[in-house]
Coordinates of C-alpha atoms in Angstrom, one line a residue:
Chain A
M296 CA -18.8 44.4 -25.0
R297 CA -17.7 40.7 -25.5
N298 CA -14.2 42.0 -24.3
S299 CA -15.7 43.6 -21.0
S300 CA -17.6 40.5 -20.1
V301 CA -14.6 38.3 -20.3
F302 CA -12.8 40.4 -17.9
R303 CA -15.8 40.5 -15.7
L304 CA -15.7 36.7 -15.9
A305 CA -12.2 36.5 -15.1
G306 CA -12.5 39.0 -12.2
L307 CA -15.3 36.7 -10.8
S308 CA -13.1 33.7 -11.2
A309 CA -10.3 35.3 -9.6
L310 CA -12.5 36.5 -6.7
L311 CA -14.0 32.9 -6.2
T312 CA -10.5 31.4 -6.1
L313 CA -9.6 34.0 -3.3
L314 CA -12.5 33.4 -1.4
S315 CA -12.4 29.9 -1.4
L316 CA -8.9 29.9 -0.6
A317 CA -9.3 32.2 2.3
L318 CA -12.2 30.3 3.5
L319 CA -9.9 27.1 3.5
T320 CA -7.3 28.7 5.2
V321 CA -9.6 30.2 7.9
C322 CA -11.2 26.8 8.4
G323 CA -7.9 24.9 8.6
G324 CA -6.6 27.4 11.3
A325 CA -9.9 27.1 13.4
V326 CA -9.8 23.4 13.1
F327 CA -6.3 23.5 14.4
A328 CA -6.8 26.1 17.1
A329 CA -9.9 24.1 18.4
E330 CA -8.0 21.0 19.3
P331 CA -6.9 20.3 22.6
P332 CA -3.1 21.7 22.8
A333 CA -1.4 18.3 23.8
K334 CA -0.9 16.7 20.4
L335 CA 1.7 14.2 19.0
N336 CA 2.3 13.6 15.4
L337 CA 3.8 10.3 14.7
Y338 CA 5.4 9.5 11.2
I339 CA 6.0 5.8 11.2
W340 CA 5.8 2.6 8.9
S341 CA 2.9 0.7 8.7
E342 CA 1.9 -2.0 11.1
Y343 CA 4.8 -1.1 13.2
I344 CA 3.1 0.0 16.3
D345 CA 0.8 -1.6 18.6
P346 CA -2.5 0.6 18.5
E347 CA -2.9 -0.2 22.0
I348 CA 0.3 1.5 22.9
I349 CA -0.9 4.7 21.3
S350 CA -4.0 4.6 23.2
S351 CA -2.4 4.0 26.5
F352 CA 0.1 6.8 25.9
E353 CA -2.9 9.0 25.1
K354 CA -4.4 8.2 28.2
K355 CA -1.5 8.6 30.4
F356 CA -0.3 11.9 29.0
N357 CA -3.9 13.4 28.0
C358 CA -3.0 13.9 24.5
K359 CA -4.0 13.1 21.0
V360 CA -1.6 11.0 18.7
T361 CA -2.0 11.2 15.0
V362 CA -0.4 8.5 13.0
D363 CA 0.9 9.1 9.5
L364 CA 2.5 6.2 7.6
Y365 CA 5.4 6.4 5.0
E366 CA 6.5 3.4 3.0
D367 CA 10.2 4.1 2.4
N368 CA 13.0 6.2 3.9
E369 CA 13.3 8.1 0.8
S370 CA 9.7 9.7 0.6
M371 CA 9.7 10.0 4.5
M372 CA 12.9 12.2 3.9
A373 CA 11.5 14.4 1.0
K374 CA 8.5 15.0 3.2
L375 CA 10.6 16.3 5.9
A376 CA 12.6 18.4 3.6
G377 CA 9.4 19.9 2.2
G378 CA 8.4 21.2 5.6
G379 CA 7.5 18.0 7.1
S380 CA 10.3 18.7 9.7
S381 CA 8.2 21.3 11.5
L382 CA 5.0 19.1 11.3
Y383 CA 6.0 15.7 12.8
D384 CA 7.3 15.2 16.5
I385 CA 8.5 11.4 16.0
I386 CA 9.9 9.7 13.0
V387 CA 11.2 6.0 12.7
P388 CA 14.1 6.1 10.1
S389 CA 16.4 3.0 9.3
D390 CA 19.9 3.0 10.2
Y391 CA 21.6 4.2 7.1
V392 CA 19.4 7.4 6.6
V393 CA 20.2 8.8 10.1
P394 CA 23.5 10.4 8.9
V395 CA 21.8 11.9 5.7
L396 CA 19.1 13.3 8.2
V397 CA 21.6 14.7 10.4
K398 CA 23.7 16.3 7.5
R399 CA 20.6 17.6 6.1
D400 CA 19.5 19.2 9.4
L401 CA 16.3 17.4 9.4
I402 CA 16.4 15.9 13.0
Q403 CA 17.6 17.5 16.3
T404 CA 19.5 16.2 19.0
L405 CA 17.8 14.4 22.0
N406 CA 18.0 16.1 25.3
K407 CA 18.8 12.8 27.4
S408 CA 18.1 14.2 30.7
H409 CA 14.5 14.0 29.5
I410 CA 14.9 10.4 28.4
P411 CA 16.0 8.6 31.5
N412 CA 14.8 5.4 30.0
L413 CA 17.6 5.3 27.7
K414 CA 19.5 3.4 30.3
N415 CA 17.1 0.3 29.4
V416 CA 18.6 -0.1 26.0
D417 CA 21.2 -3.1 25.5
P418 CA 24.5 -2.0 25.3
Q419 CA 24.8 -3.8 22.1
F420 CA 22.7 -1.2 20.6
A421 CA 23.6 1.9 22.3
S422 CA 25.6 3.9 20.5
P423 CA 25.3 2.6 17.0
P424 CA 27.9 3.5 14.3
F425 CA 25.5 5.3 12.4
D426 CA 24.8 7.7 15.6
P427 CA 27.7 7.3 18.0
G428 CA 26.6 8.3 21.7
N429 CA 22.9 8.2 20.6
A430 CA 23.2 12.1 20.0
Y431 CA 20.1 11.9 17.7
T432 CA 18.3 8.7 18.0
A433 CA 16.8 6.2 20.3
P434 CA 16.7 2.6 19.0
Y435 CA 13.3 1.1 18.2
Q436 CA 13.4 -2.3 16.8
W437 CA 15.9 -4.5 15.1
G438 CA 16.3 -7.3 12.7
T439 CA 18.2 -9.3 10.2
V440 CA 18.4 -10.3 6.4
G441 CA 18.7 -14.0 5.8
L442 CA 17.3 -16.9 3.9
Y443 CA 13.6 -18.0 4.1
V444 CA 13.7 -21.8 3.1
R445 CA 11.1 -24.5 2.3
R446 CA 12.3 -27.8 3.7
K447 CA 10.8 -31.2 3.8
P448 CA 10.5 -32.7 7.3
G449 CA 13.6 -34.1 8.3
Q450 CA 15.6 -32.6 5.7
Q451 CA 19.2 -31.3 6.6
I452 CA 19.8 -27.8 5.3
D453 CA 23.6 -26.3 5.2
E454 CA 23.0 -22.9 6.6
S455 CA 25.1 -20.7 4.3
W456 CA 25.1 -18.4 1.7
S457 CA 26.5 -20.9 -0.7
L458 CA 22.9 -21.8 -1.1
V459 CA 22.7 -19.0 -3.3
Y460 CA 26.1 -18.6 -4.8
D461 CA 26.8 -22.3 -5.3
A462 CA 24.8 -23.8 -8.5
K463 CA 25.5 -27.6 -6.9
K464 CA 24.1 -26.6 -3.5
Q465 CA 21.1 -24.7 -4.9
P466 CA 17.9 -26.0 -3.3
G467 CA 15.5 -25.4 -6.3
P468 CA 14.4 -22.1 -7.8
F469 CA 15.1 -19.1 -5.8
V470 CA 14.6 -15.4 -5.2
M471 CA 17.0 -12.7 -4.8
I472 CA 16.4 -9.5 -3.0
D473 CA 16.0 -6.4 -5.1
S474 CA 18.0 -4.3 -2.8
M475 CA 21.7 -3.3 -3.4
R476 CA 23.3 -3.4 0.0
E477 CA 21.5 -6.5 1.2
S478 CA 22.7 -8.3 -2.1
M479 CA 26.2 -7.1 -1.8
S480 CA 26.2 -8.1 1.8
S481 CA 25.3 -11.6 1.1
A482 CA 28.1 -12.0 -1.4
L483 CA 30.8 -10.2 0.4
K484 CA 30.0 -12.3 3.7
L485 CA 30.2 -15.7 2.0
M486 CA 33.7 -14.6 0.8
G487 CA 34.5 -13.7 4.3
H488 CA 34.5 -10.0 4.1
S489 CA 33.0 -7.2 5.9
V490 CA 29.7 -6.1 4.4
N491 CA 31.2 -2.6 4.3
D492 CA 34.1 -3.8 2.2
T493 CA 35.1 -1.4 -0.6
D494 CA 38.0 -3.0 -1.8
P495 CA 37.5 -3.0 -5.7
E496 CA 38.8 -6.5 -6.2
H497 CA 36.2 -7.8 -3.8
L498 CA 33.5 -6.0 -5.1
K499 CA 34.3 -7.0 -8.6
K500 CA 34.1 -10.8 -7.3
A501 CA 31.0 -10.1 -5.8
R502 CA 29.6 -8.7 -8.8
D503 CA 30.3 -11.7 -10.9
M504 CA 28.7 -13.9 -8.0
L505 CA 25.7 -12.0 -8.2
I506 CA 25.3 -12.0 -11.9
E507 CA 26.0 -15.7 -11.8
A508 CA 23.2 -16.2 -9.4
K509 CA 20.8 -14.2 -11.0
G510 CA 21.1 -16.4 -13.8
R511 CA 19.9 -19.2 -11.9
S512 CA 17.4 -17.3 -10.0
V513 CA 13.9 -16.6 -10.7
G514 CA 14.8 -13.1 -10.4
F515 CA 14.7 -10.1 -7.8
D516 CA 12.0 -9.2 -5.4
G517 CA 11.5 -7.2 -2.3
G518 CA 11.3 -9.0 0.9
V519 CA 7.3 -9.5 1.2
G520 CA 7.4 -10.7 -2.5
G521 CA 10.3 -13.3 -2.0
K522 CA 8.4 -14.5 1.0
N523 CA 5.1 -14.8 -0.8
K524 CA 7.1 -16.8 -3.7
V525 CA 8.1 -19.2 -1.2
L526 CA 5.1 -19.3 0.3
S527 CA 3.2 -20.1 -2.9
K528 CA 5.7 -22.7 -3.9
V529 CA 7.0 -20.3 -7.1
A530 CA 10.5 -20.6 -5.1
N531 CA 11.9 -22.9 -2.5
M532 CA 14.2 -20.2 -1.2
A533 CA 14.4 -16.4 -1.0
I534 CA 16.7 -13.5 0.7
V535 CA 14.2 -11.9 3.0
Y536 CA 14.1 -9.6 6.3
N537 CA 13.4 -11.6 9.1
G538 CA 10.2 -9.9 9.7
D539 CA 8.8 -11.1 6.4
A540 CA 10.1 -14.6 7.2
V541 CA 8.4 -14.7 10.7
R542 CA 5.0 -13.9 9.4
G543 CA 5.5 -16.4 6.4
M544 CA 6.4 -19.1 8.9
S545 CA 3.2 -18.6 10.9
E546 CA 1.3 -19.2 7.6
D547 CA 3.2 -22.5 6.5
E548 CA 5.3 -24.6 9.1
E549 CA 7.5 -26.3 6.4
T550 CA 9.4 -23.1 6.1
Y551 CA 12.0 -21.3 8.1
Y552 CA 14.3 -18.8 8.3
F553 CA 18.0 -18.8 9.2
V554 CA 21.0 -16.1 9.0
P555 CA 23.5 -18.0 7.2
K556 CA 26.5 -19.2 9.2
E557 CA 28.8 -16.8 7.5
G558 CA 27.0 -13.9 9.4
G559 CA 25.2 -11.1 7.5
E560 CA 24.0 -7.7 8.4
I561 CA 21.9 -6.4 11.3
W562 CA 19.4 -3.4 10.9
L563 CA 18.2 -1.1 13.5
D564 CA 15.1 1.3 13.2
S565 CA 15.2 4.3 15.5
M566 CA 13.2 7.1 16.9
A567 CA 14.1 10.5 16.2
I568 CA 12.8 14.0 16.4
P569 CA 12.4 16.2 13.6
S570 CA 14.6 19.5 13.8
K571 CA 11.5 21.8 14.0
A572 CA 9.0 19.3 15.8
P573 CA 6.1 21.4 17.4
H574 CA 5.6 19.3 20.3
K575 CA 9.2 18.4 21.4
D576 CA 8.1 17.8 24.9
L577 CA 5.8 15.1 24.3
A578 CA 8.0 13.6 21.6
E579 CA 10.9 13.1 24.3
K580 CA 7.8 11.6 26.5
F581 CA 7.0 9.3 23.9
I582 CA 10.4 8.1 23.2
N583 CA 10.7 7.7 27.0
Y584 CA 7.6 5.7 27.1
I585 CA 8.5 3.4 24.3
L586 CA 11.9 2.7 26.3
E587 CA 9.8 1.6 29.4
P588 CA 10.3 -2.4 29.8
D589 CA 6.4 -3.3 29.8
V590 CA 6.1 -1.1 26.7
G591 CA 9.0 -2.2 24.8
A592 CA 7.8 -5.8 25.3
Q593 CA 4.3 -5.1 24.2
L594 CA 5.7 -3.6 21.1
S595 CA 7.9 -6.4 20.3
D596 CA 5.0 -8.8 21.0
F597 CA 3.1 -6.8 18.3
N598 CA 5.5 -6.6 15.8
Q599 CA 7.5 -9.7 16.2
Y600 CA 10.8 -7.9 15.8
A601 CA 13.5 -8.1 18.3
T602 CA 13.7 -5.5 21.0
P603 CA 17.0 -3.5 21.6
N604 CA 15.6 -2.9 24.8
K605 CA 17.4 -5.0 27.5
A606 CA 15.1 -4.5 30.2
A607 CA 11.9 -5.1 28.0
K608 CA 13.6 -8.3 26.6
E609 CA 12.9 -10.3 29.9
K610 CA 9.3 -9.4 29.5
V611 CA 8.9 -10.6 25.8
N612 CA 6.7 -13.6 24.7
P613 CA 9.1 -16.5 25.4
D614 CA 8.0 -18.3 22.5
D615 CA 9.5 -15.2 20.4
L616 CA 12.5 -14.9 22.6
K617 CA 13.4 -18.7 21.6
N618 CA 12.7 -18.2 17.8
P619 CA 16.1 -17.9 16.1
A620 CA 14.2 -15.9 13.1
I621 CA 13.9 -12.9 15.7
Y622 CA 16.6 -13.4 18.2
P623 CA 19.7 -15.2 16.4
S624 CA 22.2 -17.3 18.4
A625 CA 25.1 -15.6 20.3
E626 CA 27.3 -17.3 17.7
I627 CA 25.4 -15.7 14.8
M628 CA 25.0 -12.2 16.6
A629 CA 28.7 -12.1 16.6
K630 CA 29.0 -12.2 12.8
L631 CA 26.4 -9.7 12.2
E632 CA 27.5 -6.1 11.2
F633 CA 25.7 -2.8 10.8
L634 CA 25.8 -1.1 7.0
H635 CA 28.0 1.7 7.3
D636 CA 27.1 5.0 4.9
L637 CA 30.1 4.6 2.3
G638 CA 30.1 8.4 1.4
D639 CA 31.8 8.5 -2.2
K640 CA 32.2 4.6 -2.5
T641 CA 28.6 4.4 -2.8
K642 CA 29.0 5.0 -6.4
L643 CA 31.2 1.9 -6.7
F644 CA 28.1 -0.2 -5.3
D645 CA 25.7 1.9 -7.6
E646 CA 27.7 1.0 -10.7
I647 CA 27.8 -2.8 -9.8
W648 CA 24.0 -2.9 -8.9
T649 CA 23.4 -1.3 -12.3
Q650 CA 25.3 -3.9 -13.9
V651 CA 23.7 -6.7 -12.1
K652 CA 20.4 -5.4 -12.7
S653 CA 20.9 -5.0 -16.6
Chain B
M242 CA -23.0 -3.3 -40.8
K243 CA -20.2 -5.9 -40.8
R244 CA -20.1 -8.5 -38.1
N245 CA -17.1 -8.5 -35.9
G246 CA -14.6 -11.3 -36.5
P247 CA -13.6 -13.8 -34.1
I248 CA -9.8 -12.1 -33.6
L249 CA -11.5 -8.9 -32.5
S250 CA -13.8 -10.7 -30.0
L251 CA -10.8 -12.8 -28.6
T252 CA -8.9 -9.6 -28.3
S253 CA -11.5 -7.8 -26.4
I254 CA -12.1 -10.7 -24.1
L255 CA -8.3 -10.7 -23.3
L256 CA -8.2 -7.3 -22.9
Y257 CA -11.1 -7.1 -20.6
C258 CA -9.5 -10.0 -18.6
F259 CA -6.2 -8.4 -18.3
M260 CA -7.9 -5.3 -16.9
Y261 CA -10.2 -6.8 -14.4
T262 CA -8.7 -10.0 -13.3
P263 CA -6.4 -8.0 -10.6
I264 CA -9.6 -6.3 -9.2
V265 CA -11.4 -9.6 -9.1
V266 CA -8.2 -11.0 -7.4
V267 CA -8.2 -8.3 -4.6
A268 CA -11.8 -9.0 -4.1
I269 CA -11.7 -12.8 -3.7
F270 CA -8.7 -12.3 -1.2
S271 CA -10.7 -10.0 0.9
F272 CA -12.8 -13.1 1.8
N273 CA -9.6 -15.2 2.4
A274 CA -9.2 -16.3 6.0
S275 CA -5.3 -16.3 5.7
K276 CA -3.7 -13.1 7.4
Y277 CA -0.4 -12.4 5.2
G278 CA -0.6 -15.3 2.8
V279 CA -1.3 -16.1 -0.7
A280 CA -2.8 -19.5 0.0
W281 CA -6.3 -20.0 0.1
K282 CA -7.3 -20.8 4.0
G283 CA -11.1 -20.6 3.9
F284 CA -13.9 -18.2 3.3
T285 CA -14.4 -15.5 6.0
T286 CA -16.0 -12.0 6.1
K287 CA -14.2 -11.1 9.3
W288 CA -11.9 -8.7 7.6
Y289 CA -14.8 -6.4 6.8
G290 CA -15.6 -6.4 10.4
V291 CA -11.9 -5.6 11.2
L292 CA -12.1 -2.8 8.7
F293 CA -14.8 -1.1 10.4
N294 CA -13.2 -1.1 13.7
N295 CA -9.9 0.3 11.8
E296 CA -9.9 3.8 13.1
Q297 CA -7.3 4.6 10.8
A298 CA -8.9 3.3 7.5
L299 CA -12.2 5.0 8.4
R300 CA -10.4 8.4 9.1
A301 CA -8.6 7.9 5.6
A302 CA -11.8 7.2 4.0
E303 CA -13.5 10.1 5.4
N304 CA -10.4 12.3 4.4
T305 CA -10.6 11.0 1.0
L306 CA -14.3 11.9 0.5
I307 CA -13.8 15.5 1.9
L308 CA -10.8 15.9 -0.2
A309 CA -12.5 14.6 -3.5
S310 CA -15.8 16.3 -3.1
A311 CA -14.4 19.9 -2.0
S312 CA -11.8 19.9 -4.8
A313 CA -14.0 18.4 -7.4
A314 CA -16.7 21.2 -6.6
I315 CA -14.2 24.2 -6.7
A316 CA -12.4 22.6 -9.8
T317 CA -15.7 22.1 -11.7
L318 CA -16.8 25.9 -11.0
L319 CA -13.5 27.3 -11.9
G320 CA -12.9 24.8 -14.9
T321 CA -16.2 25.5 -16.3
L322 CA -15.7 29.1 -16.3
L323 CA -12.5 28.5 -17.8
G324 CA -13.8 26.2 -20.6
Y325 CA -16.6 28.3 -21.3
G326 CA -14.4 31.7 -21.8
L327 CA -11.9 29.8 -23.7
S328 CA -14.6 28.6 -26.2
R329 CA -17.0 31.8 -26.2
Y330 CA -14.7 34.9 -26.2
W331 CA -11.4 36.2 -27.4
F332 CA -9.0 37.9 -25.7
P333 CA -5.2 38.8 -26.2
R334 CA -3.0 35.7 -26.1
K335 CA -5.9 33.4 -25.7
K336 CA -3.8 30.7 -27.8
F337 CA -1.3 30.7 -25.3
V338 CA -3.9 30.6 -22.3
A339 CA -5.2 27.8 -24.1
T340 CA -2.0 25.9 -24.4
L341 CA -1.0 26.5 -21.0
M342 CA -4.1 24.8 -19.9
Y343 CA -2.7 21.5 -21.2
V344 CA 0.2 21.7 -18.9
P345 CA -1.4 20.0 -15.8
V346 CA -2.7 17.5 -17.9
V347 CA 0.5 16.4 -19.4
I348 CA 3.0 16.8 -16.7
P349 CA 4.3 13.9 -14.7
D350 CA 2.5 13.8 -11.3
I351 CA 5.7 13.5 -9.3
L352 CA 7.0 16.8 -10.9
M353 CA 3.8 18.6 -10.0
A354 CA 3.7 17.0 -6.5
V355 CA 7.3 18.2 -5.8
A356 CA 6.7 21.6 -7.3
L357 CA 3.6 22.1 -5.0
L358 CA 5.5 20.9 -2.1
M359 CA 8.4 23.4 -2.8
F360 CA 5.7 26.4 -3.5
Y361 CA 4.3 25.5 -0.3
G362 CA 7.6 25.7 1.6
L363 CA 8.3 29.0 0.1
M364 CA 4.9 30.4 1.1
R365 CA 4.9 29.2 4.3
D366 CA 8.4 30.9 5.0
A367 CA 7.4 33.9 3.3
L368 CA 3.7 34.3 4.6
G369 CA 3.3 31.7 7.1
I370 CA 0.2 30.3 5.2
F371 CA -0.1 26.9 3.6
E372 CA 0.6 24.6 6.6
L373 CA 0.5 20.9 5.0
G374 CA -2.8 19.3 5.7
L375 CA -6.1 18.8 4.0
S376 CA -6.4 22.2 2.7
T377 CA -3.1 22.2 0.8
M378 CA -4.1 18.7 -0.3
I379 CA -7.6 20.3 -1.8
F380 CA -5.7 23.2 -3.5
A381 CA -3.1 20.8 -5.2
H382 CA -6.0 18.7 -6.5
I383 CA -7.9 21.8 -7.7
T384 CA -4.7 22.7 -9.6
F385 CA -4.7 19.7 -12.0
Q386 CA -8.6 19.0 -11.8
I387 CA -9.2 22.7 -13.3
A388 CA -7.5 21.7 -16.6
F389 CA -9.3 18.4 -16.8
V390 CA -12.7 19.9 -16.4
A391 CA -12.1 23.0 -18.7
V392 CA -10.9 20.6 -21.5
V393 CA -14.2 18.3 -21.0
V394 CA -16.2 21.5 -20.9
K395 CA -14.5 23.1 -23.9
A396 CA -15.1 19.9 -26.0
R397 CA -18.8 20.1 -25.2
M398 CA -19.2 23.7 -26.1
V399 CA -17.4 23.2 -29.6
G400 CA -20.1 20.5 -30.2
M401 CA -22.8 23.0 -29.6
D402 CA -24.7 24.6 -32.3
P403 CA -24.4 28.5 -31.9
A404 CA -27.6 29.2 -33.7
L405 CA -29.4 28.1 -30.7
E406 CA -28.0 30.7 -28.6
E407 CA -28.5 33.4 -31.7
A408 CA -32.2 32.5 -32.0
A409 CA -32.7 32.7 -28.2
R410 CA -31.2 36.3 -28.3
D411 CA -33.2 36.9 -31.5
L412 CA -36.3 36.1 -29.7
G413 CA -35.4 38.9 -27.3
A414 CA -33.7 36.8 -24.3
N415 CA -31.2 38.9 -22.5
R416 CA -27.6 37.4 -21.9
W417 CA -28.5 36.3 -18.3
N418 CA -31.5 34.2 -19.7
V419 CA -29.7 33.1 -22.7
F420 CA -27.0 31.5 -20.5
W421 CA -29.1 30.0 -17.8
R422 CA -32.0 28.8 -20.3
I423 CA -30.1 27.8 -23.3
T424 CA -26.2 27.6 -22.9
F425 CA -26.1 26.2 -19.3
P426 CA -28.4 23.3 -20.0
L427 CA -26.4 22.2 -23.0
M428 CA -23.4 22.5 -21.3
F429 CA -24.6 20.4 -18.2
P430 CA -23.6 16.9 -19.4
G431 CA -20.0 18.4 -20.1
I432 CA -20.0 20.1 -16.6
M433 CA -21.0 16.7 -14.9
S434 CA -18.4 14.5 -16.7
G435 CA -15.9 17.0 -15.8
A436 CA -17.1 17.0 -12.2
L437 CA -17.1 13.2 -12.1
L438 CA -13.5 12.9 -13.8
A439 CA -12.4 15.5 -11.2
F440 CA -13.7 13.6 -8.6
T441 CA -12.3 10.3 -9.6
L442 CA -8.9 11.9 -10.3
S443 CA -8.9 13.0 -6.8
L444 CA -9.9 9.6 -5.6
D445 CA -7.3 7.7 -6.7
D446 CA -4.3 10.4 -6.7
F447 CA -1.5 9.2 -4.7
V448 CA 1.7 11.1 -5.7
V449 CA 0.3 14.7 -5.5
S450 CA -1.4 13.7 -2.1
F451 CA 1.5 12.2 -0.5
F452 CA 3.6 15.1 -1.0
T453 CA 1.1 17.8 -0.1
S454 CA -0.4 16.0 3.1
G455 CA 0.2 16.8 6.6
P456 CA -0.4 15.2 9.9
G457 CA -3.6 13.5 10.1
S458 CA -4.8 14.0 6.5
T459 CA -3.9 10.5 5.2
T460 CA -6.2 9.4 2.4
L461 CA -7.0 5.8 1.3
P462 CA -4.3 5.8 -1.5
I463 CA -1.8 6.7 0.8
L464 CA -3.0 4.2 3.6
I465 CA -3.0 1.5 0.8
Y466 CA 0.2 2.2 -0.8
S467 CA 2.1 2.4 2.8
S468 CA 0.7 -1.1 3.4
V469 CA 2.1 -2.8 0.5
K470 CA 5.8 -3.0 1.2
R471 CA 5.1 -4.7 4.6
G472 CA 2.6 -7.0 3.3
I473 CA -1.2 -6.1 2.6
T474 CA -3.6 -7.2 5.5
P475 CA -6.6 -8.6 4.2
D476 CA -8.8 -5.5 5.5
I477 CA -7.0 -3.4 3.2
N478 CA -8.2 -5.7 0.6
A479 CA -11.6 -5.4 1.8
L480 CA -11.3 -1.7 1.8
S481 CA -10.2 -1.7 -2.0
T482 CA -13.1 -4.0 -2.8
L483 CA -15.6 -1.6 -1.2
M484 CA -13.8 1.5 -2.9
V485 CA -14.3 -0.5 -6.3
C486 CA -17.9 -1.0 -5.7
A487 CA -18.4 2.4 -4.7
S488 CA -16.6 3.8 -8.0
V489 CA -18.9 1.5 -10.1
L490 CA -22.2 2.4 -8.2
L491 CA -21.1 6.2 -9.0
V492 CA -20.4 5.8 -12.4
A493 CA -23.7 3.8 -13.1
G494 CA -25.5 6.6 -11.1
V495 CA -24.5 9.2 -13.1
T496 CA -24.7 7.3 -16.3
A497 CA -28.3 6.6 -15.4
L498 CA -28.9 10.3 -14.5
Q499 CA -27.9 11.7 -17.7
P500 CA -30.2 12.4 -20.6
R501 CA -29.8 9.8 -23.3
K502 CA -29.8 12.2 -26.0
N503 CA -29.9 16.1 -26.3
Y504 CA -32.8 17.3 -28.4
H505 CA -30.2 19.3 -31.0
E506 CA -28.6 16.1 -31.6
K507 CA -32.0 14.3 -32.5

């Protein structure tokens, strides 16, 4: 008797589970079916698109845009691989992950005849090394990595990476950036090498420089953390992404940002369509819309990141255009390099980075 | 009774400071006029206004509540049945089942999340169900909540005097009556704490939610986490403050509702 009621209970709970399961699936299905057909699922970094661009796009194409957020390229990629590639219509990956996305078949080639506004793209950003011929991506926003420094009025600063790597020039406490390639780039550039250099001797030298500088620094931090330490006067200098610096400069006028005269790396975020995107047509329209001159300018005015859109650049807020933290001088531009995927050699960088951090 | 020494008091104070200072800081910064900064630029309540016009945050709050209540309700039902069955009945391999129950409790979140993501992917390919979204998140949360509820309910059952049920049956009550008149009321505090635990687990889960969510099912933890790296905007601080207040109220409410002592413990 005891046994039989156990089975009754077990049966009951199994039934309940199945019922609730069926209910949820049906409800889920019904909700999806009831939505209007035109939908666009956008998967993007936080604070990276003006909500007004979304609403004007919705109005123009009579659709509903759903915005979901991710915080790093790696989790976005994991999500796509786990089924997200058939859920999202647009993603905004950083340059170095694009080859990986292509290799893993997570994004699809662009049908350029549906995206005529690709002609607006600045030749400098068309056909980037991570995606030759823009087969898979269209550029979204770009920026740099440099030094964010607190200076007293009238103080002259030698704008060089040696502020980090030369103990005599160190302007007080400083923060290093907690990112492998960015750190290596700064040391390699000071030595006059490419950010994609893989010569073991050069890398060893860069490692020693990083370890030496680490000993004098107040530690490693992400871009936002470094900026906050300069703002709160825990440090006088930090290696940061330019976007973080621009936000910091609006808080405190004694701080400013520059790309050191030796040059550095340039980054470019792009728009791409996942391989099994459910609303491909609308996704192409969205990319085309972002590449419109007016929309591109609106986007950059909102983000305070630089636009890779030549036609939009003319319409961008002139104050931002003059701001060297957003648009570096032509002289500096010539010394900026994209990070390349280093293939097998990435191992070398990983090893060095482990030694530096330990 | 021995009086507590000064060292114990000091340790307790430090411990509470350690636990609550970050929350207090977040609350204070939700009133800071500065947008990205760490510096204090004056008192303002405008971020709460900004928050209530932030459609994304409101939708995330709605999703979070739907997810937490739906999953907690189902998990409480199933977990209670499991806890009841495990403590009242014998069946083959019972020990094994009881041990298995602890797996979701001790397994790292990330493992569970990735396993669920892969499972959903497999099911989608094979059967075309489990499209990522709020429903897959609810299932995922139920999977780990059941174990917690069952553990709490089982612990409650262990502390119950079986003589009470025996007496009721002795006096002529049938099984149904015994369960609803005697067993269930005694279990109830356990069920409530199980439900509350399930609810809060769901409320602040990030890892499992992130991996099992689909378009439009962003919850508050996902929203907050994805704002961290670009620099937290103060309306997120405002949101977190409100969430803390809501949790405190919830816990206080449940504590107030619970009977202080059960008669058999008198």
